[in-house]
XYZ file of C-alpha atoms in Angstrom:
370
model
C 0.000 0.000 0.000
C 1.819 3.391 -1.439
C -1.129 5.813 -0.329
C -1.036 8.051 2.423
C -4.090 7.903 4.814
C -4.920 11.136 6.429
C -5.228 11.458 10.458
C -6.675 14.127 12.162
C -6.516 15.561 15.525
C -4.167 17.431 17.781
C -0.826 16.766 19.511
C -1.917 17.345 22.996
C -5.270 15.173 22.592
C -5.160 12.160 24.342
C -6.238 9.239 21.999
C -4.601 11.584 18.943
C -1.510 10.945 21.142
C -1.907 7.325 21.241
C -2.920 6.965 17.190
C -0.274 8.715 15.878
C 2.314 6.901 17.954
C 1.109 3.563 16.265
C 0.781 4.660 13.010
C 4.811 5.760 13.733
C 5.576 2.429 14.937
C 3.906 0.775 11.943
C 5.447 3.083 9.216
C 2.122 3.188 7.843
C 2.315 5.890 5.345
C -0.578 8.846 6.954
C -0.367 12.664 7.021
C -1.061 14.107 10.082
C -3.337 16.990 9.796
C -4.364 19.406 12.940
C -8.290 19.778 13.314
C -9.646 22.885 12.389
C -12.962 24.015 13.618
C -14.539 23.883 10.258
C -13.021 19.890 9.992
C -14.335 19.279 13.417
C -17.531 20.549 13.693
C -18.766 19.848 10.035
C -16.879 17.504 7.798
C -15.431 14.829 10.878
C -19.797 15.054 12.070
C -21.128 14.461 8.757
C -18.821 11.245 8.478
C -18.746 10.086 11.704
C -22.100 11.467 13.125
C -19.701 12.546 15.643
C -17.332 15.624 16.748
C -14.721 14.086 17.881
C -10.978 13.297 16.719
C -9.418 11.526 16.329
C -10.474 10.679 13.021
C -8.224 8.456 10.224
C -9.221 8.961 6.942
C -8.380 5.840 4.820
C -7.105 5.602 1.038
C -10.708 4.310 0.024
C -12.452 7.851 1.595
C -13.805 6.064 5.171
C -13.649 7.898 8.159
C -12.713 6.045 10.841
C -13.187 6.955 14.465
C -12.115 5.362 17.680
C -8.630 4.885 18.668
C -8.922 1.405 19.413
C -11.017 0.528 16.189
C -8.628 2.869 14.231
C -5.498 0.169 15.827
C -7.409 -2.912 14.973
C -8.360 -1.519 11.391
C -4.658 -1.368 10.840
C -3.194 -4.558 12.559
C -5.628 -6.034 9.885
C -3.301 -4.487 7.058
C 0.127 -3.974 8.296
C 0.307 -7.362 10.239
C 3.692 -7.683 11.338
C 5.259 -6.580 13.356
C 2.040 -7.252 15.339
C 1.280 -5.102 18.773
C -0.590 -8.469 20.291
C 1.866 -10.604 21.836
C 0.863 -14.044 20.900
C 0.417 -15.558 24.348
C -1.951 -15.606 26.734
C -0.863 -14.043 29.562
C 0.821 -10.910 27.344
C -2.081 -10.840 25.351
C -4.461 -10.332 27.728
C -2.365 -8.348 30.042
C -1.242 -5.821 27.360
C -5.203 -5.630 26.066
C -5.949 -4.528 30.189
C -3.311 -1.907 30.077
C -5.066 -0.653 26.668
C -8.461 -0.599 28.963
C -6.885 0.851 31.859
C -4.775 3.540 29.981
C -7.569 4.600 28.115
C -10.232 4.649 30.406
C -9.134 5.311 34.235
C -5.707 8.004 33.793
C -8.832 10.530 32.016
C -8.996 11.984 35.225
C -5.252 12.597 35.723
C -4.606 13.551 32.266
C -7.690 16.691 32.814
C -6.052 17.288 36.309
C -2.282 18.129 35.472
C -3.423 20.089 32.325
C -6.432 22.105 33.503
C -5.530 22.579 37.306
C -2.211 24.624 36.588
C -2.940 28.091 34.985
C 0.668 27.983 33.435
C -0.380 25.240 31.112
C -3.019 27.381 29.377
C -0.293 29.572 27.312
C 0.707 26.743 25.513
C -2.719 25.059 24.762
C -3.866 28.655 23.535
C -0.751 29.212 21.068
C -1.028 25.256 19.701
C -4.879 25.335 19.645
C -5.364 28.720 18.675
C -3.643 28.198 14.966
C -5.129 24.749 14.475
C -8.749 25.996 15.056
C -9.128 29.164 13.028
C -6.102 28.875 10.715
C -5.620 32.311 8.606
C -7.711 34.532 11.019
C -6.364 37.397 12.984
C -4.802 36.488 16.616
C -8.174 38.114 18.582
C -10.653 35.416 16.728
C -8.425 32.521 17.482
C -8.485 33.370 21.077
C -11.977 33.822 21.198
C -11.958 30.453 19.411
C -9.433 28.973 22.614
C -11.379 29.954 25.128
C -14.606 28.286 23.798
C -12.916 25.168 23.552
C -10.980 25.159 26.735
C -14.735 26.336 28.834
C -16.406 23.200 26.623
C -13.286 21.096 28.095
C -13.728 22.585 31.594
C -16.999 21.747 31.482
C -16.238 17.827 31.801
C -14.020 17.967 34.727
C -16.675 17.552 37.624
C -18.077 14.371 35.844
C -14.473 12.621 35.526
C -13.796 13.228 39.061
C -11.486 16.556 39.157
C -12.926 18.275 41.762
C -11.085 19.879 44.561
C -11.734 17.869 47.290
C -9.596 15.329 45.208
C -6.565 16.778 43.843
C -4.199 16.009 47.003
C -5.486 11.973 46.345
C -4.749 12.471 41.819
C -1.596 14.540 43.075
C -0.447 11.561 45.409
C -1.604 8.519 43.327
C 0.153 10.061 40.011
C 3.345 10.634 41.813
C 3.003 6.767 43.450
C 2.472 5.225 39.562
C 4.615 7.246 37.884
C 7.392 5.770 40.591
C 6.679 2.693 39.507
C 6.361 2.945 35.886
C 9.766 4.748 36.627
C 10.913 1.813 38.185
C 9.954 -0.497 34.947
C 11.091 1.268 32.059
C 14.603 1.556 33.684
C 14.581 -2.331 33.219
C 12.752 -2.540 30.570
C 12.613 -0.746 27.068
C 8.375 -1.274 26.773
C 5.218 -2.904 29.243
C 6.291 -6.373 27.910
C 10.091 -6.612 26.648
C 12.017 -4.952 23.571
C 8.593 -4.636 21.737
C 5.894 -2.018 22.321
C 2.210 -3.827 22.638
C -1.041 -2.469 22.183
C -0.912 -2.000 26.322
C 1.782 0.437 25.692
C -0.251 2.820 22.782
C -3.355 3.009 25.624
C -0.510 4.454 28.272
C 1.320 6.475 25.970
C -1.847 8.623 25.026
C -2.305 10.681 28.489
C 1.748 10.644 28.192
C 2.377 12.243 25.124
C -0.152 14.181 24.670
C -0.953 15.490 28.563
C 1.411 14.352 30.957
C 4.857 14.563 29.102
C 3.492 17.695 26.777
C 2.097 20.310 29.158
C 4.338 22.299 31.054
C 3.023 21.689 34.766
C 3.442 17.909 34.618
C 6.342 17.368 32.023
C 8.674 19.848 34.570
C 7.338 18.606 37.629
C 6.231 14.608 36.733
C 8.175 13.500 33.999
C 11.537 15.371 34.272
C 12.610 14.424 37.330
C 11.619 10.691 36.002
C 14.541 10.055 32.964
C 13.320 6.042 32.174
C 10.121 7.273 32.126
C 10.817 9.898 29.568
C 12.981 8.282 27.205
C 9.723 5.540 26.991
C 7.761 8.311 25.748
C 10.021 9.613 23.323
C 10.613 5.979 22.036
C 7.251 5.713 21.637
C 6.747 9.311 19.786
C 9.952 8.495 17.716
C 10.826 5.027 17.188
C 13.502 5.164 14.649
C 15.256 6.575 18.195
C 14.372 3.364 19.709
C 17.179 0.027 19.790
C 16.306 -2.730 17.503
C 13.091 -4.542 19.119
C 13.792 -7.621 20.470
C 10.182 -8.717 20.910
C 8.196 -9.218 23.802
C 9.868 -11.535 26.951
C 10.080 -14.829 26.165
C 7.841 -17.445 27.872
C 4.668 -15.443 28.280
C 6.402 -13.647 31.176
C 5.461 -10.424 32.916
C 8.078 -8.623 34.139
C 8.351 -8.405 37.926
C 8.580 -4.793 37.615
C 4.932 -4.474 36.310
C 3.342 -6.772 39.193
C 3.268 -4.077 41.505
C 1.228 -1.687 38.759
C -1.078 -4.552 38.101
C -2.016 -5.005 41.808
C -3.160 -1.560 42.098
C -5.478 -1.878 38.938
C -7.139 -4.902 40.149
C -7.250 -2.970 43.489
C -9.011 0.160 41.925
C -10.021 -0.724 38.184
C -12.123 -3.451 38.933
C -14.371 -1.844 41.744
C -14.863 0.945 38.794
C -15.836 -1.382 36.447
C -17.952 -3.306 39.220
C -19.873 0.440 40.070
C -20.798 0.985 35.928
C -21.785 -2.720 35.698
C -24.484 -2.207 39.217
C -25.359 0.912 37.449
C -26.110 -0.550 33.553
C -27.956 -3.357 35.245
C -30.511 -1.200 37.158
C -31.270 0.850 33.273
C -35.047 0.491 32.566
C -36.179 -2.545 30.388
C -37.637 -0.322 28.076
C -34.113 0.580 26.124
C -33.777 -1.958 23.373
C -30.932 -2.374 21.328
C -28.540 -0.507 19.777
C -30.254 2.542 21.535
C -27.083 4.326 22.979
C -26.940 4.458 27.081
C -26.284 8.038 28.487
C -22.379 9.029 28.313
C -22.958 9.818 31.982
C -24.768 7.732 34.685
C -24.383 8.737 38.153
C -21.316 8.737 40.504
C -19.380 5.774 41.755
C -17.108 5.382 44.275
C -13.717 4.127 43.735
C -10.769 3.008 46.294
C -7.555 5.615 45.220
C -4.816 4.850 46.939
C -5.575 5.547 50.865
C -8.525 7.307 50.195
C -12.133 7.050 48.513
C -12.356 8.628 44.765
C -16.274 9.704 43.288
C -16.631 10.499 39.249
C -19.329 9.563 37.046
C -19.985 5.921 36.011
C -19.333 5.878 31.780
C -20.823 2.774 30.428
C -17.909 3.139 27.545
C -15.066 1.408 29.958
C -17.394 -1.663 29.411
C -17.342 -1.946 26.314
C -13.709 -1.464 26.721
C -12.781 -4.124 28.791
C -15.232 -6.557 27.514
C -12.563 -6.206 24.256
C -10.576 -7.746 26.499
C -12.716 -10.201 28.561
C -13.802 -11.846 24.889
C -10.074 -12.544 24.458
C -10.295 -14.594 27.374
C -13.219 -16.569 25.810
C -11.874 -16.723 22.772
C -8.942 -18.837 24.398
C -8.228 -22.692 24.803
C -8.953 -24.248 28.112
C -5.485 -24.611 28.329
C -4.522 -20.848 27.610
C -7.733 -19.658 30.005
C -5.624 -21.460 32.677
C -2.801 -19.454 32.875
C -4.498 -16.316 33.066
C -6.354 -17.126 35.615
C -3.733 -18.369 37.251
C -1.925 -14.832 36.891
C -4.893 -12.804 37.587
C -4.993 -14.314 41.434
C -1.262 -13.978 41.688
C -1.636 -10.332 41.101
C -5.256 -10.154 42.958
C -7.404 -10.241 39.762
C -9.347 -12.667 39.986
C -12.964 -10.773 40.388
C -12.213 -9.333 36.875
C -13.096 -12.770 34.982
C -16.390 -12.558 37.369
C -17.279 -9.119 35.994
C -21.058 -9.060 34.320
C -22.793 -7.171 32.831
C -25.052 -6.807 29.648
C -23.146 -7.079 25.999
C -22.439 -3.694 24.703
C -22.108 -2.746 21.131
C -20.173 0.747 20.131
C -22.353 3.729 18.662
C -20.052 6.541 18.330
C -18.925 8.162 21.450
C -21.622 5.995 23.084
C -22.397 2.262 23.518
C -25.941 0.218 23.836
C -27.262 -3.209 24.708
C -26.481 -5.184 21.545
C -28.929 -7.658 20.373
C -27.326 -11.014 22.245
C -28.273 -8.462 25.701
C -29.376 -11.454 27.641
C-alpha cells in the first residue's frame, strides 16, 4: 500500500496521542493533519455522526473513528510486526493496560493540564492556529477559550474536583514511581517490543502528561526512564532494535506491583458501571445508545475514597478484552487465571454485565443483551 491515509486531531489530545504513535511504529504511510474548527464541527460530524478526533481517513475515503477501532483496522493491514503478543498471559495483560490507559488516567490527564494556569499559554498558542487557521490572533483566542470552557466543562463528571486533587496529586506521583521503576529495566510494558498496552498508556503521556508544562517539569523530568519511553514511543527510529516481547509469556516483575493496584481500583470501577447498567429500565432496546454519563461511583484511590461519574464506555472497553479470554483454549484460560490471582485479579473474569455494542462516542445493549 503506497497511499497516504490522512489522520486528524491534535498533539496534545489524548487518543490523537496514542494513534499517531502507532501509526509511527507501523510506518504506515498517513499525514497528520491538525483539526480545524470547520473539519471538526462539520466535515469529521457528517462522516462520523460525531465531533470528535481523532479521526483516520483511509485511502478508500472512510472515516474512521475510535482509537482502538482505528489500531485494529490497521493490525488487519500492516500485520507484522504485530502489537498483540501471541500468548496468553501478554495478550491479555497488554489488552488490560489498553483498557486501563484509556479509560481510568482521564482523570489525571484533565487534572495536570487544567488545574495549573501555566499550562493554558501553551494550549492557547497550539490550539489557537489549528482551530481558526488564517484569522487574525483576537478570533483565534476567542476560538481557545470556547474550547478550553467546553473542556472545563467535563471535569466535575471525571472526578477533578477539589476535594480530590491532594489523592490524583499523590496517586500520580506513586504510579509514575513505579512505571519509573519499569522502564529503567525494561525498554516497553512487555520486553524490547511495544504492545497495544503500551499505545493506551502512551496517550495521556504524550499528549498530557509529558506535553504540558506543569506535569512534564514537575512529573516526567525528574523521572529520565520514564521519559525516554515516551520519546521511544513518539519516535521510534530513536528506539534500539526490538527484540520482541519476553520470552515465555512472562510479565516482568517490575509491572506486578502496577497490576495489583489496577485490580485494586479498576475493577471496583468497572464493578460500580456494571451495578449501574444493570438497574437501566427494560424499556431501552438495542442498539439505543446508554447516556455518556450515569451517576457517581465510588472508587478506592490509593488511601482514600475517589467519586466520578460511572461511563458505560469502559465496558465496552474491557469486555474487548474479557472476549479474548473466551476466545482462548482451556489450556490458555488457565494461565491467566492463574496470573490474575497472583496479582489479585481474579474478580475481573467474574465481571457481568449486559453485551455492549459501540455507537459513536456511546455504547448500547447489543442484540445477544441477555
Amino acid at each position: 500500500m503506497t497511499k497516504s491515509m490522512l489522520l486528524y486531531g491534535w498533539n496534545l489530545s489524548y487518543y490523537t496521542g496514542k494513534v499517531l504513535c502507532y501509526l509511527r511504529y507501523k510506518n504506515i504511510p498517513h499525514e497528520f493533519k491538525p483539526v480545524d474548527l470547520w473539519t471538526l464541527l462539520y466535515r469529521i460530524k457528517r462522516h462520523t455522526g460525531e465531533t470528535v478526533m481523532p479521526v483516520l481517513v483511509t485511502e478508500n475515503h472512510e472515516w474512521v473513528q475510535d482509537s482502538s477501532v482505528i489500531i485494529d483496522r490497521m493490525e488487519v493491514l500492516y500485520a507484522s510486526p504485530s502489537v498483540h503478543p501471541e500468548t496468553p498471559v501478554q495478550r491479555f495483560a497488554s489488552s488490560l493496560m489498553e483498557a486501563w490507559g484509556d479509560e481510568w488516567w482521564i482523570p489525571i490527564a484533565m487534572h495536570t493540564r487544567w488545574s495549573y494556569a501555566e499550562n493554558y499559554e501553551a494550549f492557547e498558542k497550539e490550539t489557537g492556529p489549528s482551530l481558526l487557521p488564517y484569522f487574525p490572533n483576537f478570533m483565534q483566542r476567542w476560538a481557545v477559550r470556547k474550547t478550553a470552557k467546553l473542556l472545563r466543562s467535563y471535569l466535575p463528571s471525571v472526578g477533578v474536583r477539589p476535594e480530590h486533587f491532594s489523592l490524583l496529586d499523590d496517586w500520580t506521583v506513586s504510579m509514575l514511581d513505579l512505571f519509573e521503576a519499569h522502564f529503567k529495566q525494561t525498554n516497553y510494558l512487555f520486553g524490547d517490543q511495544p504492545a497495544i498496552g503500551d499505545f493506551g498508556l502512551v496517550g495521556t503521556m504524550y499528549g498530557h502528561l509529558g506535553h504540558d508544562a506543569w506535569p512534564a517539569r514537575e512529573l516526567i523530568a525528574p523521572r529520565p526512564h520514564l521519559r525516554a519511553w515516551i520519546d521511544r514511543m513518539a519516535d521510534h527510529s530513536q528506539a534500539r532494535p526490538h527484540k520482541g516481547f519476553l520470552s515465555n509469556d512472562t510479565i516482568a516483575p517490575t509491572m506486578k506491583p502496577v497490576f495489583e493496584v489496577i485490580m485494586k481500583e479498576f475493577i471496583p470501577m468497572l464493578q460500580g458501571i456494571a451495578a449501574q447498567i444493570e438497574s437501566m429500565p427494560c424499556k431501552l432496546q438495542p442498539h439505543m445508545p446508554l447516556p455518556r454519563v450515569l451517576g457517581d461511583i465510588a472508587i478506592p484511590v490509593g488511601r482514600g475514597t475517589f467519586k466520578r461519574a460511572a461511563m458505560p464506555y469502559s465496558l465496552w472497553m474491557i469486555q474487548r478484552t474479557l472476549d479474548l479470554y473466551k476466545a482462548m483454549t482451556q489450556s490458555d484460560q488457565s494461565r491467566v487465571q492463574e496470573w490474575l490471582s497472583s496479582v489479585g485479579g481474579a474478580e475481573l473474569l467474574r465481571l457481568q454485565f449486559p453485551r455492549l455494542t459501540r455507537v459513536g462516542l456511546r455504547v448500547a445493549f447489543d442484540s445477544k443483551r441477555f
